[in-house]
Structure formats: structure tokens, C-alpha cells
Coordinates of C-alpha atoms in Angstrom, one line a residue:
M1289 CA 0.8 19.2 19.6
K1290 CA 0.6 22.3 17.4
S1291 CA 2.7 25.5 17.3
E1292 CA 3.1 28.4 14.9
D1293 CA 6.1 29.8 13.1
K1294 CA 6.6 33.5 12.8
S1295 CA 4.5 33.6 9.6
G1296 CA 1.5 32.4 11.6
R1297 CA 1.4 29.0 9.9
E1298 CA 0.7 25.9 12.0
W1299 CA 3.3 23.2 12.1
T1300 CA 3.6 19.8 13.9
A1301 CA 5.7 20.0 17.0
Y1302 CA 7.7 17.1 18.4
P1303 CA 6.2 16.2 21.8
D1304 CA 7.9 14.0 24.4
P1305 CA 7.5 10.3 23.6
K1306 CA 5.0 9.6 26.4
Q1307 CA 2.7 12.4 25.4
A1308 CA 3.0 11.5 21.7
R1309 CA 1.9 7.9 22.5
E1310 CA -1.0 9.2 24.7
D1311 CA -2.2 11.5 21.9
R1312 CA -1.8 8.7 19.3
W1313 CA -3.7 6.2 21.4
E1314 CA -6.6 8.7 21.8
E1315 CA -6.6 9.3 18.1
W1316 CA -6.8 5.6 17.4
R1317 CA -9.6 5.2 19.9
L1318 CA -11.7 7.9 18.5
L1319 CA -11.0 7.9 14.8
H1320 CA -9.1 5.0 13.3
A1321 CA -9.6 1.7 15.1
S1322 CA -11.8 -0.6 13.0
P1323 CA -14.8 -1.5 15.2
E1324 CA -15.0 -4.9 13.4
V1325 CA -11.7 -5.8 15.1
W1326 CA -10.9 -3.4 18.0
T1327 CA -13.2 -3.9 21.0
K1328 CA -13.1 -1.6 24.0
R1329 CA -11.2 -4.2 25.9
M1330 CA -8.5 -4.4 23.1
L1331 CA -8.2 -0.7 23.0
T1332 CA -7.6 -0.6 26.8
G1333 CA -4.9 -3.2 26.3
L1334 CA -3.4 -1.0 23.6
H1335 CA -3.4 1.9 26.0
K1336 CA -2.3 0.3 29.2
G1337 CA -0.3 -2.6 27.9
I1338 CA -0.9 -6.3 27.8
K1339 CA 0.8 -9.2 29.5
G1340 CA 4.2 -9.8 28.1
N1341 CA 3.8 -6.9 25.7
K1342 CA 2.8 -9.3 23.0
W1343 CA -0.5 -9.9 21.2
F1344 CA -1.5 -13.6 20.9
S1345 CA -5.1 -13.8 19.6
L1346 CA -5.5 -11.8 16.4
A1347 CA -6.2 -14.4 13.7
D1348 CA -9.8 -14.9 14.8
K1349 CA -10.4 -11.2 14.3
V1350 CA -9.0 -11.4 10.8
W1351 CA -11.1 -14.3 9.6
R1352 CA -14.4 -13.0 10.8
V1353 CA -16.8 -12.6 7.9
S1354 CA -17.7 -9.1 9.1
T1355 CA -14.0 -8.1 9.1
L1356 CA -13.5 -9.5 5.6
Q1357 CA -16.6 -7.7 4.3
A1358 CA -15.4 -4.4 5.9
A1359 CA -12.0 -5.0 4.3
F1360 CA -13.6 -5.5 0.9
S1361 CA -15.3 -2.1 1.3
K1362 CA -11.8 -0.5 1.6
V1363 CA -10.5 -2.5 -1.4
K1364 CA -13.5 -1.5 -3.5
K1365 CA -12.9 2.1 -2.6
N1366 CA -9.4 1.9 -3.9
Q1367 CA -10.4 -0.1 -7.0
G1368 CA -7.4 -1.3 -8.8
S1369 CA -6.8 -3.9 -11.5
A1370 CA -7.3 -7.6 -11.4
G1371 CA -4.5 -9.8 -10.2
S1372 CA -3.0 -12.9 -11.8
D1373 CA -6.3 -14.8 -11.5
G1374 CA -8.1 -12.2 -13.6
E1375 CA -10.9 -11.6 -11.0
T1376 CA -12.0 -8.0 -10.8
V1377 CA -13.2 -6.0 -7.8
A1378 CA -16.7 -6.0 -9.3
A1379 CA -16.7 -9.7 -9.8
F1380 CA -15.6 -10.4 -6.2
G1381 CA -18.2 -8.0 -4.9
A1382 CA -21.0 -9.5 -7.0
N1383 CA -20.9 -12.6 -4.7
L1384 CA -19.5 -10.9 -1.7
E1385 CA -21.1 -12.9 1.1
A1386 CA -20.1 -16.3 -0.4
N1387 CA -16.6 -15.2 -1.2
C1388 CA -16.0 -13.8 2.3
A1389 CA -17.4 -17.0 3.8
K1390 CA -15.1 -19.1 1.7
L1391 CA -12.1 -16.9 2.6
S1392 CA -13.0 -17.2 6.3
E1393 CA -13.2 -21.0 6.1
E1394 CA -9.8 -21.2 4.3
L1395 CA -8.1 -18.9 6.8
Q1396 CA -9.5 -20.9 9.7
S1397 CA -8.7 -24.3 8.3
G1398 CA -5.2 -23.4 7.1
R1399 CA -6.0 -24.0 3.5
Y1400 CA -5.7 -20.4 2.5
Q1401 CA -3.0 -19.9 -0.1
R1402 CA -2.0 -16.7 -1.8
R1403 CA -2.1 -16.4 -5.6
P1404 CA 0.9 -15.1 -7.6
V1405 CA 1.3 -11.3 -7.7
R1406 CA 1.0 -9.8 -11.2
R1407 CA 3.9 -7.4 -11.7
I1408 CA 3.9 -4.5 -14.1
M1409 CA 6.3 -1.6 -14.6
I1410 CA 5.0 1.9 -14.3
P1411 CA 6.8 5.1 -15.3
K1412 CA 8.5 7.3 -12.7
I1413 CA 8.1 11.1 -12.8
G1414 CA 11.8 11.6 -13.0
G1415 CA 12.3 9.1 -15.8
G1416 CA 12.7 5.3 -15.8
E1417 CA 10.3 2.8 -14.3
R1418 CA 9.4 1.2 -11.0
P1419 CA 7.8 -2.2 -10.3
L1420 CA 4.2 -2.4 -9.1
G1421 CA 2.8 -5.7 -7.8
I1422 CA -0.9 -6.3 -8.2
P1423 CA -2.2 -9.0 -5.8
S1424 CA -5.5 -10.8 -6.5
V1425 CA -8.6 -9.1 -5.1
R1426 CA -9.1 -12.0 -2.6
D1427 CA -5.6 -11.5 -1.3
R1428 CA -6.0 -7.7 -1.1
V1429 CA -9.1 -8.4 1.1
V1430 CA -7.1 -10.6 3.4
E1431 CA -4.2 -8.1 3.5
T1432 CA -6.6 -5.3 4.4
A1433 CA -8.2 -7.5 7.2
I1434 CA -4.7 -8.2 8.6
R1435 CA -3.8 -4.5 8.5
M1436 CA -7.1 -3.6 10.3
A1437 CA -6.0 -6.0 13.1
I1438 CA -2.3 -5.2 13.5
E1439 CA -1.8 -1.5 12.4
P1440 CA -2.8 0.1 15.8
I1441 CA -0.4 -2.2 17.6
F1442 CA 2.6 -0.7 15.8
D1443 CA 1.4 2.7 14.7
V1444 CA 0.6 3.8 18.2
D1445 CA 4.4 3.7 19.0
F1446 CA 5.7 5.0 15.7
S1447 CA 7.7 8.2 15.9
P1448 CA 5.9 11.6 15.4
H1449 CA 8.7 12.4 12.9
S1450 CA 7.1 9.7 10.6
H1451 CA 4.3 11.1 8.4
G1452 CA 3.9 8.8 5.4
F1453 CA 1.0 6.3 4.9
R1454 CA -0.2 6.6 8.5
P1455 CA -3.8 7.2 9.5
G1456 CA -4.4 10.8 10.4
R1457 CA -1.0 12.0 9.1
G1458 CA 0.2 13.1 5.8
C1459 CA 2.1 15.7 3.7
Q1460 CA 0.9 18.8 5.5
G1461 CA 2.5 18.0 8.8
A1462 CA 5.7 16.8 7.2
L1463 CA 6.0 19.9 5.0
S1464 CA 5.0 22.4 7.7
T1465 CA 7.7 20.9 10.0
V1466 CA 10.4 21.2 7.3
H1467 CA 9.4 24.8 6.8
H1468 CA 9.6 25.5 10.5
Q1469 CA 12.9 23.9 11.0
L1470 CA 14.4 25.9 8.1
D1471 CA 12.8 29.0 9.4
S1472 CA 14.4 28.4 12.8
G1473 CA 17.9 28.3 11.4
K1474 CA 18.5 24.6 10.6
L1475 CA 19.8 25.3 7.1
W1476 CA 22.3 22.4 6.9
V1477 CA 20.3 19.7 5.3
V1478 CA 20.9 16.0 4.5
D1479 CA 18.6 15.1 1.6
A1480 CA 18.6 11.3 1.8
D1481 CA 17.5 8.5 -0.5
I1482 CA 17.7 4.8 0.3
Q1483 CA 18.6 2.9 -2.8
G1484 CA 15.8 0.6 -3.9
Y1485 CA 14.3 0.6 -0.4
Y1486 CA 11.2 -1.5 -0.9
D1487 CA 13.1 -4.1 -3.0
H1488 CA 15.8 -4.6 -0.3
I1489 CA 14.0 -5.0 3.0
D1490 CA 15.4 -8.0 4.7
H1491 CA 12.6 -10.5 5.5
E1492 CA 14.1 -11.9 8.6
I1493 CA 14.9 -8.5 10.2
L1494 CA 11.3 -7.4 9.3
L1495 CA 9.7 -10.5 10.7
S1496 CA 11.7 -10.2 13.9
L1497 CA 10.4 -6.7 14.4
V1498 CA 6.8 -8.0 13.9
E1499 CA 7.5 -10.8 16.5
E1500 CA 8.5 -8.2 19.1
K1501 CA 4.8 -7.4 19.5
I1502 CA 2.9 -10.3 17.9
S1503 CA 3.0 -13.9 18.9
D1504 CA 0.0 -15.2 16.9
G1505 CA 1.5 -17.9 14.8
R1506 CA -1.1 -17.7 12.1
V1507 CA -0.7 -14.0 11.6
L1508 CA 3.1 -14.4 11.4
K1509 CA 2.7 -17.2 8.8
W1510 CA 0.4 -15.0 6.7
L1511 CA 2.9 -12.2 6.8
R1512 CA 5.8 -14.5 5.8
D1513 CA 3.6 -15.9 3.0
L1514 CA 3.0 -12.3 1.8
L1515 CA 6.7 -11.6 1.6
K1516 CA 7.3 -14.9 -0.2
T1517 CA 4.4 -14.7 -2.7
P1518 CA 5.5 -15.8 -6.1
I1519 CA 5.7 -12.9 -8.7
F1520 CA 4.3 -13.3 -12.2
E1521 CA 5.7 -11.1 -14.9
E1522 CA 5.7 -11.7 -18.6
Y1523 CA 5.2 -15.4 -18.3
Q1524 CA 8.0 -15.8 -15.7
F1525 CA 7.6 -16.8 -12.1
W1526 CA 10.0 -16.3 -9.2
T1527 CA 9.9 -16.1 -5.4
P1528 CA 11.4 -13.0 -3.9
E1529 CA 14.2 -13.5 -1.3
E1530 CA 14.0 -9.9 0.0
G1531 CA 11.9 -6.8 -0.3
S1532 CA 8.3 -5.9 0.5
P1533 CA 6.0 -5.9 -2.5
Q1534 CA 5.0 -2.5 -3.7
G1535 CA 1.3 -2.6 -4.4
S1536 CA 0.5 -4.7 -1.3
V1537 CA -2.0 -3.2 1.2
L1538 CA 0.4 -4.1 4.0
S1539 CA 3.6 -2.9 2.5
P1540 CA 3.5 0.7 3.7
L1541 CA 2.9 -0.4 7.3
L1542 CA 5.7 -3.0 7.1
A1543 CA 8.0 -0.4 5.5
N1544 CA 7.4 2.1 8.3
L1545 CA 8.0 -0.6 10.9
Y1546 CA 11.4 -1.4 9.3
L1547 CA 12.4 2.2 9.4
D1548 CA 11.2 2.8 12.9
G1549 CA 14.6 1.8 14.2
L1550 CA 16.2 4.6 12.2
D1551 CA 13.7 7.1 13.6
R1552 CA 14.6 6.0 17.1
E1553 CA 18.3 6.2 16.4
L1554 CA 18.0 9.8 15.1
E1555 CA 15.7 10.8 18.0
A1556 CA 18.3 9.4 20.5
R1557 CA 21.0 11.5 18.9
G1558 CA 18.8 14.7 19.0
I1559 CA 18.8 15.1 15.2
A1560 CA 15.9 17.0 13.7
F1561 CA 14.4 15.1 10.8
V1562 CA 11.2 14.5 8.9
R1563 CA 10.4 11.2 7.2
Y1564 CA 7.7 10.4 4.7
A1565 CA 8.0 6.6 4.0
D1566 CA 11.5 6.2 2.6
D1567 CA 11.8 9.9 1.7
F1568 CA 13.4 11.9 4.5
V1569 CA 15.5 15.0 5.3
L1570 CA 17.8 15.8 8.3
M1571 CA 18.1 19.5 9.3
S1572 CA 20.9 20.9 11.4
E1573 CA 22.4 24.2 12.5
S1574 CA 26.0 23.3 11.5
R1575 CA 27.8 21.3 8.9
R1576 CA 29.4 19.1 11.5
E1577 CA 26.0 18.3 13.0
A1578 CA 24.7 17.4 9.6
E1579 CA 27.7 15.2 8.8
D1580 CA 27.2 13.3 12.1
G1581 CA 23.6 12.8 11.3
L1582 CA 24.4 11.5 7.8
Q1583 CA 27.0 9.1 9.3
S1584 CA 24.3 7.8 11.8
V1585 CA 22.0 7.1 8.9
R1586 CA 24.8 5.3 7.0
D1587 CA 25.7 3.2 10.0
W1588 CA 22.0 2.2 10.6
C1589 CA 21.5 1.3 7.0
A1590 CA 24.6 -0.9 6.9
A1591 CA 23.4 -2.7 10.1
N1592 CA 20.0 -3.3 8.4
R1593 CA 21.2 -4.4 5.0
L1594 CA 20.3 -1.2 3.2
Q1595 CA 22.4 1.5 1.6
L1596 CA 22.0 5.2 0.7
H1597 CA 21.9 6.0 -3.0
P1598 CA 25.3 7.6 -3.7
G1599 CA 23.9 9.8 -6.5
K1600 CA 20.8 11.0 -4.7
T1601 CA 22.0 11.6 -1.2
R1602 CA 23.6 14.9 -0.6
L1603 CA 24.5 17.3 2.2
L1604 CA 24.0 21.0 1.5
E1605 CA 23.5 24.4 3.1
V1606 CA 20.2 25.8 2.0
T1607 CA 20.7 29.3 0.6
A1608 CA 18.9 31.7 -1.7
K1609 CA 20.7 29.9 -4.6
E1610 CA 20.7 26.3 -3.5
G1611 CA 17.9 24.1 -2.1
F1612 CA 16.3 20.7 -2.2
D1613 CA 13.0 19.0 -3.1
F1614 CA 10.7 17.2 -0.7
L1615 CA 7.2 15.9 -1.3
G1616 CA 6.8 17.9 -4.5
Y1617 CA 8.0 21.2 -3.1
H1618 CA 11.3 22.9 -3.7
F1619 CA 12.8 24.6 -0.6
R1620 CA 15.3 27.4 -0.9
A1621 CA 16.1 29.4 2.3
A1622 CA 12.8 31.0 3.4
N1623 CA 11.3 30.4 0.0
H1624 CA 9.3 27.4 -1.3
W1625 CA 7.4 26.6 -4.5
P1626 CA 6.3 23.6 -6.6
G1627 CA 9.3 21.6 -7.6
E1628 CA 10.3 20.5 -11.0
K1629 CA 9.0 16.9 -10.4
G1630 CA 5.6 18.2 -9.5
R1631 CA 5.4 20.5 -12.5
K1632 CA 6.6 17.6 -14.8
N1633 CA 4.0 15.3 -13.3
L1634 CA 1.3 17.9 -14.1
R1635 CA 2.4 18.2 -17.7
T1636 CA 2.6 14.4 -18.0
K1637 CA -1.1 14.1 -16.9
L1638 CA -2.3 16.9 -19.0
R1639 CA -0.5 16.2 -22.3
P1640 CA -2.5 13.1 -23.4
K1641 CA -5.8 15.0 -22.8
L1642 CA -4.7 18.1 -24.8
K1643 CA -3.7 16.5 -28.1
R1644 CA -5.3 18.3 -31.0
N1645 CA -6.3 15.2 -32.8
N1646 CA -8.1 13.5 -29.9
G1647 CA -11.6 14.1 -31.4
R1648 CA -13.0 15.5 -28.2
S1649 CA -15.1 18.7 -27.9
L1650 CA -13.6 21.6 -26.0
E1651 CA -16.3 21.2 -23.3
K1652 CA -15.3 17.5 -22.8
T1653 CA -11.6 18.4 -22.8
I1654 CA -12.2 21.0 -20.1
G1655 CA -14.1 18.5 -18.1
L1656 CA -11.2 16.1 -18.2
I1657 CA -8.4 18.6 -17.3
N1658 CA -10.2 20.6 -14.6
P1659 CA -10.1 17.8 -11.9
I1660 CA -6.3 17.4 -12.6
L1661 CA -5.8 21.2 -12.3
R1662 CA -7.9 21.5 -9.2
G1663 CA -6.1 18.6 -7.5
W1664 CA -2.7 20.1 -8.3
F1665 CA -3.8 23.5 -7.1
H1666 CA -5.3 22.3 -3.9
Y1667 CA -2.2 20.3 -3.0
F1668 CA 0.2 23.2 -3.5
N1669 CA -2.2 25.8 -2.1
E1670 CA -3.5 24.0 1.0
V1671 CA -0.6 21.8 2.1
L1672 CA 1.9 24.6 2.3
P1673 CA 0.1 27.6 0.9
V1674 CA 2.6 30.5 1.2
W1675 CA 4.8 30.6 -1.9
Q1676 CA 7.6 33.2 -1.7
G1677 CA 10.4 34.4 -3.9
N1678 CA 10.8 34.3 -7.7
H1679 CA 10.6 30.9 -9.3

């Protein structure tokens, strides 16, 4: 459902839950459901419901050779480094038919075993580092096939307030909705941050959420094995007791599923909010309403073994002098512009390519920096294009 604010810009409205589900099912039917997995009969079940509201037969859709080959196409598009076994995307693809046939046989026979995840640390824009897990290519193919099979089952019922890492949704709807809510007078904002979210997801709580809709024992085992995959880092191995591995193809879906309960809690309390993965803001017309919303988030986090970051969660009134950052933008009253993190990220990407002693010609340097500049410009010009105020 679309509406417009007084500036004429489109924003994503919050329809009633039944209409939201109907719209989402239609979108999945027309655009997103993988034809290798989702037959017309399955889509009808997704729409009208199935017996017991649980899906039993999904594993056979995952291990089809055609599904695994389609999954590899998605992995190849994303590229990425080799995992702990050293096999590259190109090497797996060079013998694709045989590799997918072997994976299919291992999945059917129960002999499939995940290989350790190679873990590296990558720099964060604001300083410091964060861990990134790199599964083997064969495991990324299996993860993608599983995601193709199970994503519609959960996503069709996710909240319209959730925008991150979901098919057909993204930054534009999230940012436009934030702008509209501020424009409508909801200037008391809770800028929330869950401390180490991906590293502290409780495995048993997460799997119990999966089991509410899926009863296929093999799929449940594959998901448990995913969460318990040994991690390899600097010649050390360990098995995680909590968390969802960043770098996994399935991790964004599982992370959204874990936070869906928070979305439902906030919706039930009538609190306006926008969530993009673990980054979210609450918007209210009064301080009291914002404080109640913040307490609701704290209570939900405590019940689900998470906690808000004390130094990064704040309650503020948005004015001409004080604002907050969200998805790269800085919001301040009716104004918004690229935030400091976005500008710092741009400088970080450009700096290595602009060194005077790099030995490249001016023409080649321009060729390297233009795609970065165009990408940055298109994001901030197309996602939320009206920049106002002095900044």
C-alpha cells in the first residue's frame, strides 16, 4: 500500500495484517518463489494454509539436482572467497553437474556434513572490526537451496515494518517511512541497537520458532548443523553455542525470524517503528510514549536473551539541532542528508585508489573511482532524494 507525504514523496504505509499477508503472498507468487521448488499446489497451500499449519515435505525439494544447480547460480552471482576447504566458486562450477549430483546423494543418504566455516575479521565503518564467516562453496549451495525452500513460508507472515534482507523490500521503503513518520509529528525517537545481535541469538529459541511452521526432520537437522558448524580462525577450531553465523546465506532470514516476535510486540502496542535487520527506530509523539516503547523493547530482549547496547541506544527529541542516523542518512527535524558514516565509508573506499604513488594513469584512476561515486550518488539521490537544510 502506497501513500504520499506533503512533499509528494511516496512512502510505505502500514496496511492491516490480513491485507499485508494477501499482498505479500501475491508478490511471492508472481515474483519471488523459486520455480524449482514452489509448485502451484505449494503456493496455494502458502496462501490458503495447510493441514496443521506445518510443512512436512521440504527436504526432497532441497536435494533435487535442479534446485542445487539453481542455488549455485545464485552463489556464483554473489561470488565470494573460498571456504576452509580452499575450493573456489569457479572450481565448483567447472564440474557443476557432478558436484550437484554428489551433494544431492549426500543429502538424501544422510551423509552430508558441513565443513568448518573460515572466519575473518573485517573493518567496521565506525571503527573496530566484526567477524565474517565464510562457508565452503558446497555449503553455500546447500544453504541457498534450503533458503529457496523455506523463505516464503516465513517471509509471507513477516511484519510490513521489517525491510532488511527480504525479497522485494529494502532501504527505500524503510527510509521513506521514517521520513513520513517524522513529517507527521512523531519526533520522539528511540534509536536502538541490540548488542552483538548476530553473535547472541539463542539456538533453542530460534529453532523453536522454525518448528512452529516446519516439521521436516531433515530440514531441522540441517539448520541445527548450520548453527553448530565448527569455526576455523587462525588455526583454532571451536563450536558456537549461540549466534547465527554472519556470512551464511540463511543467516539474514533466521535473524529476521528471531526478531519477528519483537515486531509483533510493538505492533500490538501500537508503536510506530521501522526495522532493517537489527537496526531499528521507534517514533512517537510524546516522550512518555517513546519511553514505554523503549521499555517494551528492553522487556522483549530480556525474555529472548538479548540486550540493548547501553552506549548506542538513546531516546531523543528530533529538533533542528539534534537528530539520529539510520541506514546511512542523518535525520534532523524535517531535514535529512548523508550521515557521517556514509561519508566516511566513501572516503575509505576512495582513499586507496587516489594515492599519488600508485603508478596508475589518470584515465585508469577515473575508471576505478567513477563506479564508487556513481553508486554512492545513486543511493543518496534515489533512495531518499530530497536533501534539505544546511549540512
